[in-house]
């Protein structure tokens, strides 16, 4: 398969069907999508449109029913569970809506965990974790547990975990949902800076002002990509849902 130039993430005619027979739900219907090195792409659409499904398949957390998903040229469907897990530890950073932090681990331990699972020594992994926590502005909370932090602070820890090390692809599902406006802007600036440094980023959002940080806006409805434009047209795309 020939990939587009500088493609870090490429979905080729991807479908995702849940259930069988009369209960079938077509979450994605032949989606083709590319995120290139240095590019931040915003994905927008109404609730239930397939935005989060696209992200989970891109991150190897779910498998496509048909079509191919490639990250840096590796076809995720051919890697097996262990290969996809390693890809998530090394190349893909994923920011979940509900944080997915481990309650028994401190902020630094949560952030360091992917590096340790990939064989990094504990001390070296902690150094990387502290650098990521510094980048998101909460290095002073490194030794606190999740239940000792606010929702916004937990979200910052989740983002630090997604960017620790040399992640080539960052996937963010409504990453500013638990943050105030100013902090949300800081996080978007951080994602933007990571992409400017060479990573590819995919941001699922429902807010046009957040999409304005992106190079490109993709609009999805009923499992189909129905429009694509520069970020300055995000408000126009949102208007298409009303």
PDB file of C-alpha atoms in Angstrom:
ATOM      1  CA  UNK A   1       0.000   0.000   0.000  1.00  0.00           C
ATOM      2  CA  UNK A   2       1.342   3.423  -0.998  1.00  0.00           C
ATOM      3  CA  UNK A   3       0.889   6.036   1.731  1.00  0.00           C
ATOM      4  CA  UNK A   4       0.417   9.782   1.177  1.00  0.00           C
ATOM      5  CA  UNK A   5       3.540  11.903   1.639  1.00  0.00           C
ATOM      6  CA  UNK A   6       4.518  12.425   5.314  1.00  0.00           C
ATOM      7  CA  UNK A   7       1.557  10.339   6.493  1.00  0.00           C
ATOM      8  CA  UNK A   8       1.868   9.286  10.133  1.00  0.00           C
ATOM      9  CA  UNK A   9      -1.731   8.043  10.336  1.00  0.00           C
ATOM     10  CA  UNK A  10      -3.683   6.736   7.360  1.00  0.00           C
ATOM     11  CA  UNK A  11      -7.141   5.152   7.301  1.00  0.00           C
ATOM     12  CA  UNK A  12      -8.110   3.595   3.978  1.00  0.00           C
ATOM     13  CA  UNK A  13     -11.818   2.872   3.391  1.00  0.00           C
ATOM     14  CA  UNK A  14     -12.369   1.923   7.038  1.00  0.00           C
ATOM     15  CA  UNK A  15     -15.709   0.617   8.277  1.00  0.00           C
ATOM     16  CA  UNK A  16     -16.780  -0.321  11.802  1.00  0.00           C
ATOM     17  CA  UNK A  17     -19.964  -2.281  12.349  1.00  0.00           C
ATOM     18  CA  UNK A  18     -21.256  -3.146  15.818  1.00  0.00           C
ATOM     19  CA  UNK A  19     -23.711  -6.001  16.232  1.00  0.00           C
ATOM     20  CA  UNK A  20     -25.366  -8.208  13.632  1.00  0.00           C
ATOM     21  CA  UNK A  21     -28.558  -8.375  11.651  1.00  0.00           C
ATOM     22  CA  UNK A  22     -31.337  -5.971  12.685  1.00  0.00           C
ATOM     23  CA  UNK A  23     -29.242  -4.608  15.575  1.00  0.00           C
ATOM     24  CA  UNK A  24     -26.298  -3.615  13.347  1.00  0.00           C
ATOM     25  CA  UNK A  25     -24.892  -0.171  13.932  1.00  0.00           C
ATOM     26  CA  UNK A  26     -22.576   1.273  11.280  1.00  0.00           C
ATOM     27  CA  UNK A  27     -20.272   3.545  13.272  1.00  0.00           C
ATOM     28  CA  UNK A  28     -17.940   4.221  10.310  1.00  0.00           C
ATOM     29  CA  UNK A  29     -18.861   3.796   6.641  1.00  0.00           C
ATOM     30  CA  UNK A  30     -15.822   3.691   4.366  1.00  0.00           C
ATOM     31  CA  UNK A  31     -13.762   6.458   5.978  1.00  0.00           C
ATOM     32  CA  UNK A  32     -10.444   7.469   4.415  1.00  0.00           C
ATOM     33  CA  UNK A  33      -8.375   9.873   6.474  1.00  0.00           C
ATOM     34  CA  UNK A  34      -4.757  11.003   6.772  1.00  0.00           C
ATOM     35  CA  UNK A  35      -2.833  12.950   9.396  1.00  0.00           C
ATOM     36  CA  UNK A  36       0.645  14.029   8.338  1.00  0.00           C
ATOM     37  CA  UNK A  37       3.783  14.867  10.265  1.00  0.00           C
ATOM     38  CA  UNK A  38       3.587  18.425  11.559  1.00  0.00           C
ATOM     39  CA  UNK A  39      -0.186  18.591  11.127  1.00  0.00           C
ATOM     40  CA  UNK A  40      -2.971  18.997  13.685  1.00  0.00           C
ATOM     41  CA  UNK A  41      -6.347  17.820  12.356  1.00  0.00           C
ATOM     42  CA  UNK A  42      -9.605  18.610  14.147  1.00  0.00           C
ATOM     43  CA  UNK A  43     -12.475  16.143  13.782  1.00  0.00           C
ATOM     44  CA  UNK A  44     -15.934  17.597  14.371  1.00  0.00           C
ATOM     45  CA  UNK A  45     -19.489  16.345  14.153  1.00  0.00           C
ATOM     46  CA  UNK A  46     -22.662  15.777  16.161  1.00  0.00           C
ATOM     47  CA  UNK A  47     -22.960  13.261  18.970  1.00  0.00           C
ATOM     48  CA  UNK A  48     -22.966   9.708  17.617  1.00  0.00           C
ATOM     49  CA  UNK A  49     -21.395  10.708  14.316  1.00  0.00           C
ATOM     50  CA  UNK A  50     -18.394   8.375  14.645  1.00  0.00           C
ATOM     51  CA  UNK A  51     -15.753  10.812  15.922  1.00  0.00           C
ATOM     52  CA  UNK A  52     -14.670   8.772  18.932  1.00  0.00           C
ATOM     53  CA  UNK A  53     -14.860   5.510  16.975  1.00  0.00           C
ATOM     54  CA  UNK A  54     -12.468   6.966  14.408  1.00  0.00           C
ATOM     55  CA  UNK A  55     -10.072   7.873  17.212  1.00  0.00           C
ATOM     56  CA  UNK A  56     -10.180   4.496  18.988  1.00  0.00           C
ATOM     57  CA  UNK A  57      -9.542   2.669  15.711  1.00  0.00           C
ATOM     58  CA  UNK A  58      -6.696   5.057  14.842  1.00  0.00           C
ATOM     59  CA  UNK A  59      -5.132   4.318  18.227  1.00  0.00           C
ATOM     60  CA  UNK A  60      -5.436   0.553  17.914  1.00  0.00           C
ATOM     61  CA  UNK A  61      -7.908   0.346  20.808  1.00  0.00           C
ATOM     62  CA  UNK A  62     -10.561  -1.086  18.503  1.00  0.00           C
ATOM     63  CA  UNK A  63     -10.331  -2.962  15.210  1.00  0.00           C
ATOM     64  CA  UNK A  64     -11.884  -1.946  11.918  1.00  0.00           C
ATOM     65  CA  UNK A  65     -14.501  -4.257  10.423  1.00  0.00           C
ATOM     66  CA  UNK A  66     -12.903  -3.652   7.024  1.00  0.00           C
ATOM     67  CA  UNK A  67     -10.294  -1.373   5.500  1.00  0.00           C
ATOM     68  CA  UNK A  68      -6.766  -0.691   6.756  1.00  0.00           C
ATOM     69  CA  UNK A  69      -5.285   1.539   9.430  1.00  0.00           C
ATOM     70  CA  UNK A  70      -1.585   2.415   9.238  1.00  0.00           C
ATOM     71  CA  UNK A  71       0.616   4.248  11.740  1.00  0.00           C
ATOM     72  CA  UNK A  72       4.054   5.166  10.385  1.00  0.00           C
ATOM     73  CA  UNK A  73       3.603   2.555   7.690  1.00  0.00           C
ATOM     74  CA  UNK A  74       2.703  -0.298  10.037  1.00  0.00           C
ATOM     75  CA  UNK A  75      -0.735  -1.801   9.379  1.00  0.00           C
ATOM     76  CA  UNK A  76      -2.336  -2.111  12.815  1.00  0.00           C
ATOM     77  CA  UNK A  77      -4.521  -5.060  11.808  1.00  0.00           C
ATOM     78  CA  UNK A  78      -1.393  -7.097  11.017  1.00  0.00           C
ATOM     79  CA  UNK A  79       0.407  -6.412  14.311  1.00  0.00           C
ATOM     80  CA  UNK A  80      -1.713  -8.511  16.686  1.00  0.00           C
ATOM     81  CA  UNK A  81      -2.678  -7.399  20.197  1.00  0.00           C
ATOM     82  CA  UNK A  82       0.897  -7.327  21.488  1.00  0.00           C
ATOM     83  CA  UNK A  83       2.151  -5.317  18.520  1.00  0.00           C
ATOM     84  CA  UNK A  84      -0.638  -2.775  18.816  1.00  0.00           C
ATOM     85  CA  UNK A  85      -0.002  -2.420  22.547  1.00  0.00           C
ATOM     86  CA  UNK A  86       3.668  -1.753  21.887  1.00  0.00           C
ATOM     87  CA  UNK A  87       2.748   0.838  19.253  1.00  0.00           C
ATOM     88  CA  UNK A  88       0.590   2.624  21.845  1.00  0.00           C
ATOM     89  CA  UNK A  89       3.440   2.598  24.348  1.00  0.00           C
ATOM     90  CA  UNK A  90       6.009   3.993  21.951  1.00  0.00           C
ATOM     91  CA  UNK A  91       4.462   5.918  19.070  1.00  0.00           C
ATOM     92  CA  UNK A  92       0.834   6.757  19.887  1.00  0.00           C
ATOM     93  CA  UNK A  93      -0.291   9.059  22.678  1.00  0.00           C
ATOM     94  CA  UNK A  94      -4.010   8.889  23.535  1.00  0.00           C
ATOM     95  CA  UNK A  95      -5.897  11.414  25.675  1.00  0.00           C
ATOM     96  CA  UNK A  96      -9.171   9.901  26.894  1.00  0.00           C
ATOM     97  CA  UNK A  97     -12.300  11.851  27.830  1.00  0.00           C
ATOM     98  CA  UNK A  98     -12.413  10.123  31.222  1.00  0.00           C
ATOM     99  CA  UNK A  99      -8.650  10.333  31.928  1.00  0.00           C
ATOM    100  CA  UNK A 100      -8.102   6.534  32.518  1.00  0.00           C
ATOM    101  CA  UNK A 101      -5.538   7.165  35.251  1.00  0.00           C
ATOM    102  CA  UNK A 102      -4.600   4.332  37.621  1.00  0.00           C
ATOM    103  CA  UNK A 103      -5.812   5.372  41.113  1.00  0.00           C
ATOM    104  CA  UNK A 104      -3.047   3.519  42.992  1.00  0.00           C
ATOM    105  CA  UNK A 105      -0.262   5.325  41.087  1.00  0.00           C
ATOM    106  CA  UNK A 106       0.972   8.877  41.579  1.00  0.00           C
ATOM    107  CA  UNK A 107       0.874  11.400  38.754  1.00  0.00           C
ATOM    108  CA  UNK A 108       4.526  10.729  37.907  1.00  0.00           C
ATOM    109  CA  UNK A 109       4.010   6.957  38.054  1.00  0.00           C
ATOM    110  CA  UNK A 110       0.973   7.168  35.760  1.00  0.00           C
ATOM    111  CA  UNK A 111       2.949   9.176  33.225  1.00  0.00           C
ATOM    112  CA  UNK A 112       6.041   6.964  33.493  1.00  0.00           C
ATOM    113  CA  UNK A 113       4.110   3.700  33.159  1.00  0.00           C
ATOM    114  CA  UNK A 114       4.127   3.452  29.322  1.00  0.00           C
ATOM    115  CA  UNK A 115       7.878   3.981  29.261  1.00  0.00           C
ATOM    116  CA  UNK A 116       8.482   1.392  31.992  1.00  0.00           C
ATOM    117  CA  UNK A 117       6.256  -1.144  30.236  1.00  0.00           C
ATOM    118  CA  UNK A 118       8.435  -0.654  27.171  1.00  0.00           C
ATOM    119  CA  UNK A 119      11.573  -1.514  29.132  1.00  0.00           C
ATOM    120  CA  UNK A 120      12.748   1.910  30.292  1.00  0.00           C
ATOM    121  CA  UNK A 121      14.439   1.843  33.698  1.00  0.00           C
ATOM    122  CA  UNK A 122      12.347   3.316  36.489  1.00  0.00           C
ATOM    123  CA  UNK A 123      14.691   6.230  37.156  1.00  0.00           C
ATOM    124  CA  UNK A 124      14.947   7.188  33.470  1.00  0.00           C
ATOM    125  CA  UNK A 125      11.180   6.825  33.018  1.00  0.00           C
ATOM    126  CA  UNK A 126      10.585   9.161  35.966  1.00  0.00           C
ATOM    127  CA  UNK A 127      12.871  11.789  34.440  1.00  0.00           C
ATOM    128  CA  UNK A 128      10.809  11.683  31.258  1.00  0.00           C
ATOM    129  CA  UNK A 129       7.584  11.770  33.268  1.00  0.00           C
ATOM    130  CA  UNK A 130       8.674  14.839  35.238  1.00  0.00           C
ATOM    131  CA  UNK A 131       9.608  16.607  32.009  1.00  0.00           C
ATOM    132  CA  UNK A 132       6.132  15.896  30.594  1.00  0.00           C
ATOM    133  CA  UNK A 133       4.446  17.060  33.802  1.00  0.00           C
ATOM    134  CA  UNK A 134       6.558  20.219  33.664  1.00  0.00           C
ATOM    135  CA  UNK A 135       5.383  20.753  30.091  1.00  0.00           C
ATOM    136  CA  UNK A 136       1.719  20.668  31.173  1.00  0.00           C
ATOM    137  CA  UNK A 137       2.404  22.861  34.210  1.00  0.00           C
ATOM    138  CA  UNK A 138       1.871  20.474  37.139  1.00  0.00           C
ATOM    139  CA  UNK A 139       5.291  19.053  38.009  1.00  0.00           C
ATOM    140  CA  UNK A 140       4.584  20.106  41.607  1.00  0.00           C
ATOM    141  CA  UNK A 141       1.827  17.452  41.723  1.00  0.00           C
ATOM    142  CA  UNK A 142       4.133  14.624  40.637  1.00  0.00           C
ATOM    143  CA  UNK A 143       3.730  12.648  43.884  1.00  0.00           C
ATOM    144  CA  UNK A 144      -0.020  13.113  44.320  1.00  0.00           C
ATOM    145  CA  UNK A 145      -2.550  10.417  43.603  1.00  0.00           C
ATOM    146  CA  UNK A 146      -5.470  11.038  41.205  1.00  0.00           C
ATOM    147  CA  UNK A 147      -8.039  11.337  44.008  1.00  0.00           C
ATOM    148  CA  UNK A 148      -5.945  14.151  45.490  1.00  0.00           C
ATOM    149  CA  UNK A 149      -6.289  16.229  42.298  1.00  0.00           C
ATOM    150  CA  UNK A 150      -9.058  18.182  40.621  1.00  0.00           C
ATOM    151  CA  UNK A 151     -10.577  17.013  37.349  1.00  0.00           C
ATOM    152  CA  UNK A 152      -8.546  19.573  35.451  1.00  0.00           C
ATOM    153  CA  UNK A 153      -5.322  18.451  37.114  1.00  0.00           C
ATOM    154  CA  UNK A 154      -6.107  14.816  36.325  1.00  0.00           C
ATOM    155  CA  UNK A 155      -6.667  15.779  32.694  1.00  0.00           C
ATOM    156  CA  UNK A 156      -3.244  17.405  32.602  1.00  0.00           C
ATOM    157  CA  UNK A 157      -1.710  14.190  33.944  1.00  0.00           C
ATOM    158  CA  UNK A 158      -3.509  12.256  31.200  1.00  0.00           C
ATOM    159  CA  UNK A 159      -2.129  14.639  28.597  1.00  0.00           C
ATOM    160  CA  UNK A 160       1.389  14.359  30.041  1.00  0.00           C
ATOM    161  CA  UNK A 161       1.098  10.570  29.735  1.00  0.00           C
ATOM    162  CA  UNK A 162       0.073  10.977  26.085  1.00  0.00           C
ATOM    163  CA  UNK A 163       3.085  13.123  25.187  1.00  0.00           C
ATOM    164  CA  UNK A 164       5.825  11.489  27.277  1.00  0.00           C
ATOM    165  CA  UNK A 165       8.753  10.331  25.186  1.00  0.00           C
ATOM    166  CA  UNK A 166       8.878  10.661  21.413  1.00  0.00           C
ATOM    167  CA  UNK A 167       5.250  10.161  20.421  1.00  0.00           C
ATOM    168  CA  UNK A 168       4.730  10.489  16.678  1.00  0.00           C
ATOM    169  CA  UNK A 169       0.926  10.470  16.816  1.00  0.00           C
ATOM    170  CA  UNK A 170      -1.194  12.201  19.454  1.00  0.00           C
ATOM    171  CA  UNK A 171      -4.916  11.431  19.576  1.00  0.00           C
ATOM    172  CA  UNK A 172      -7.031  13.629  21.828  1.00  0.00           C
ATOM    173  CA  UNK A 173     -10.734  13.027  22.538  1.00  0.00           C
ATOM    174  CA  UNK A 174     -12.203  16.302  23.850  1.00  0.00           C
ATOM    175  CA  UNK A 175      -9.006  16.960  25.875  1.00  0.00           C
ATOM    176  CA  UNK A 176     -10.188  20.278  27.332  1.00  0.00           C
ATOM    177  CA  UNK A 177     -13.550  19.064  28.629  1.00  0.00           C
ATOM    178  CA  UNK A 178     -12.546  19.216  32.323  1.00  0.00           C
ATOM    179  CA  UNK A 179     -10.513  22.412  32.020  1.00  0.00           C
ATOM    180  CA  UNK A 180     -11.336  26.089  32.397  1.00  0.00           C
ATOM    181  CA  UNK A 181     -11.010  28.296  29.328  1.00  0.00           C
ATOM    182  CA  UNK A 182      -7.497  29.576  30.022  1.00  0.00           C
ATOM    183  CA  UNK A 183      -6.105  26.153  30.926  1.00  0.00           C
ATOM    184  CA  UNK A 184      -7.820  24.630  27.892  1.00  0.00           C
ATOM    185  CA  UNK A 185      -6.093  27.147  25.664  1.00  0.00           C
ATOM    186  CA  UNK A 186      -2.742  26.234  27.233  1.00  0.00           C
ATOM    187  CA  UNK A 187      -3.335  22.553  26.488  1.00  0.00           C
ATOM    188  CA  UNK A 188      -4.282  23.288  22.888  1.00  0.00           C
ATOM    189  CA  UNK A 189      -1.156  25.385  22.522  1.00  0.00           C
ATOM    190  CA  UNK A 190       0.850  22.416  23.838  1.00  0.00           C
ATOM    191  CA  UNK A 191      -0.732  20.072  21.278  1.00  0.00           C
ATOM    192  CA  UNK A 192      -0.092  22.638  18.572  1.00  0.00           C
ATOM    193  CA  UNK A 193       3.554  22.949  19.592  1.00  0.00           C
ATOM    194  CA  UNK A 194       3.996  19.157  19.542  1.00  0.00           C
ATOM    195  CA  UNK A 195       2.670  19.055  15.997  1.00  0.00           C
ATOM    196  CA  UNK A 196       4.848  21.976  14.953  1.00  0.00           C
ATOM    197  CA  UNK A 197       7.799  19.921  16.249  1.00  0.00           C
ATOM    198  CA  UNK A 198       6.912  17.078  13.870  1.00  0.00           C
ATOM    199  CA  UNK A 199       4.206  14.924  15.457  1.00  0.00           C
ATOM    200  CA  UNK A 200       0.827  14.318  13.842  1.00  0.00           C
ATOM    201  CA  UNK A 201      -2.190  15.203  15.965  1.00  0.00           C
ATOM    202  CA  UNK A 202      -5.882  14.389  15.752  1.00  0.00           C
ATOM    203  CA  UNK A 203      -8.202  16.394  17.989  1.00  0.00           C
ATOM    204  CA  UNK A 204     -11.857  15.449  18.450  1.00  0.00           C
ATOM    205  CA  UNK A 205     -13.783  18.533  19.503  1.00  0.00           C
ATOM    206  CA  UNK A 206     -17.229  20.105  19.277  1.00  0.00           C
ATOM    207  CA  UNK A 207     -16.000  23.682  19.681  1.00  0.00           C
ATOM    208  CA  UNK A 208     -15.058  25.807  16.689  1.00  0.00           C
ATOM    209  CA  UNK A 209     -12.656  27.922  18.787  1.00  0.00           C
ATOM    210  CA  UNK A 210     -10.666  24.764  19.587  1.00  0.00           C
ATOM    211  CA  UNK A 211     -10.701  23.635  15.965  1.00  0.00           C
ATOM    212  CA  UNK A 212      -9.161  26.994  15.073  1.00  0.00           C
ATOM    213  CA  UNK A 213      -5.853  25.644  16.423  1.00  0.00           C
ATOM    214  CA  UNK A 214      -5.847  22.966  13.718  1.00  0.00           C
ATOM    215  CA  UNK A 215      -4.427  23.038  10.201  1.00  0.00           C
ATOM    216  CA  UNK A 216      -7.436  21.200   8.848  1.00  0.00           C
ATOM    217  CA  UNK A 217     -10.988  20.433   9.980  1.00  0.00           C
ATOM    218  CA  UNK A 218     -12.710  17.194   9.028  1.00  0.00           C
ATOM    219  CA  UNK A 219     -16.459  17.010   9.555  1.00  0.00           C
ATOM    220  CA  UNK A 220     -18.075  13.607  10.126  1.00  0.00           C
ATOM    221  CA  UNK A 221     -21.759  12.714  10.179  1.00  0.00           C
ATOM    222  CA  UNK A 222     -23.432   9.276  10.349  1.00  0.00           C
ATOM    223  CA  UNK A 223     -20.059   7.567  10.018  1.00  0.00           C
ATOM    224  CA  UNK A 224     -19.079   9.429   6.852  1.00  0.00           C
ATOM    225  CA  UNK A 225     -16.640  12.278   6.254  1.00  0.00           C
ATOM    226  CA  UNK A 226     -18.922  14.845   4.661  1.00  0.00           C
ATOM    227  CA  UNK A 227     -16.674  17.899   4.442  1.00  0.00           C
ATOM    228  CA  UNK A 228     -13.140  19.104   4.966  1.00  0.00           C
ATOM    229  CA  UNK A 229     -11.687  22.576   5.112  1.00  0.00           C
ATOM    230  CA  UNK A 230      -9.174  24.892   6.696  1.00  0.00           C
ATOM    231  CA  UNK A 231      -9.637  25.609  10.385  1.00  0.00           C
ATOM    232  CA  UNK A 232     -11.094  29.060   9.717  1.00  0.00           C
ATOM    233  CA  UNK A 233     -14.247  27.416   8.340  1.00  0.00           C
ATOM    234  CA  UNK A 234     -15.039  25.384  11.466  1.00  0.00           C
ATOM    235  CA  UNK A 235     -18.022  27.554  12.383  1.00  0.00           C
ATOM    236  CA  UNK A 236     -19.473  27.014   8.911  1.00  0.00           C
ATOM    237  CA  UNK A 237     -19.132  23.264   9.275  1.00  0.00           C
ATOM    238  CA  UNK A 238     -20.815  23.343  12.669  1.00  0.00           C
ATOM    239  CA  UNK A 239     -23.658  25.298  11.128  1.00  0.00           C
ATOM    240  CA  UNK A 240     -24.261  22.401   8.745  1.00  0.00           C
ATOM    241  CA  UNK A 241     -25.637  20.333  11.647  1.00  0.00           C
ATOM    242  CA  UNK A 242     -28.478  22.730  12.434  1.00  0.00           C
TER     243      UNK A 242
END
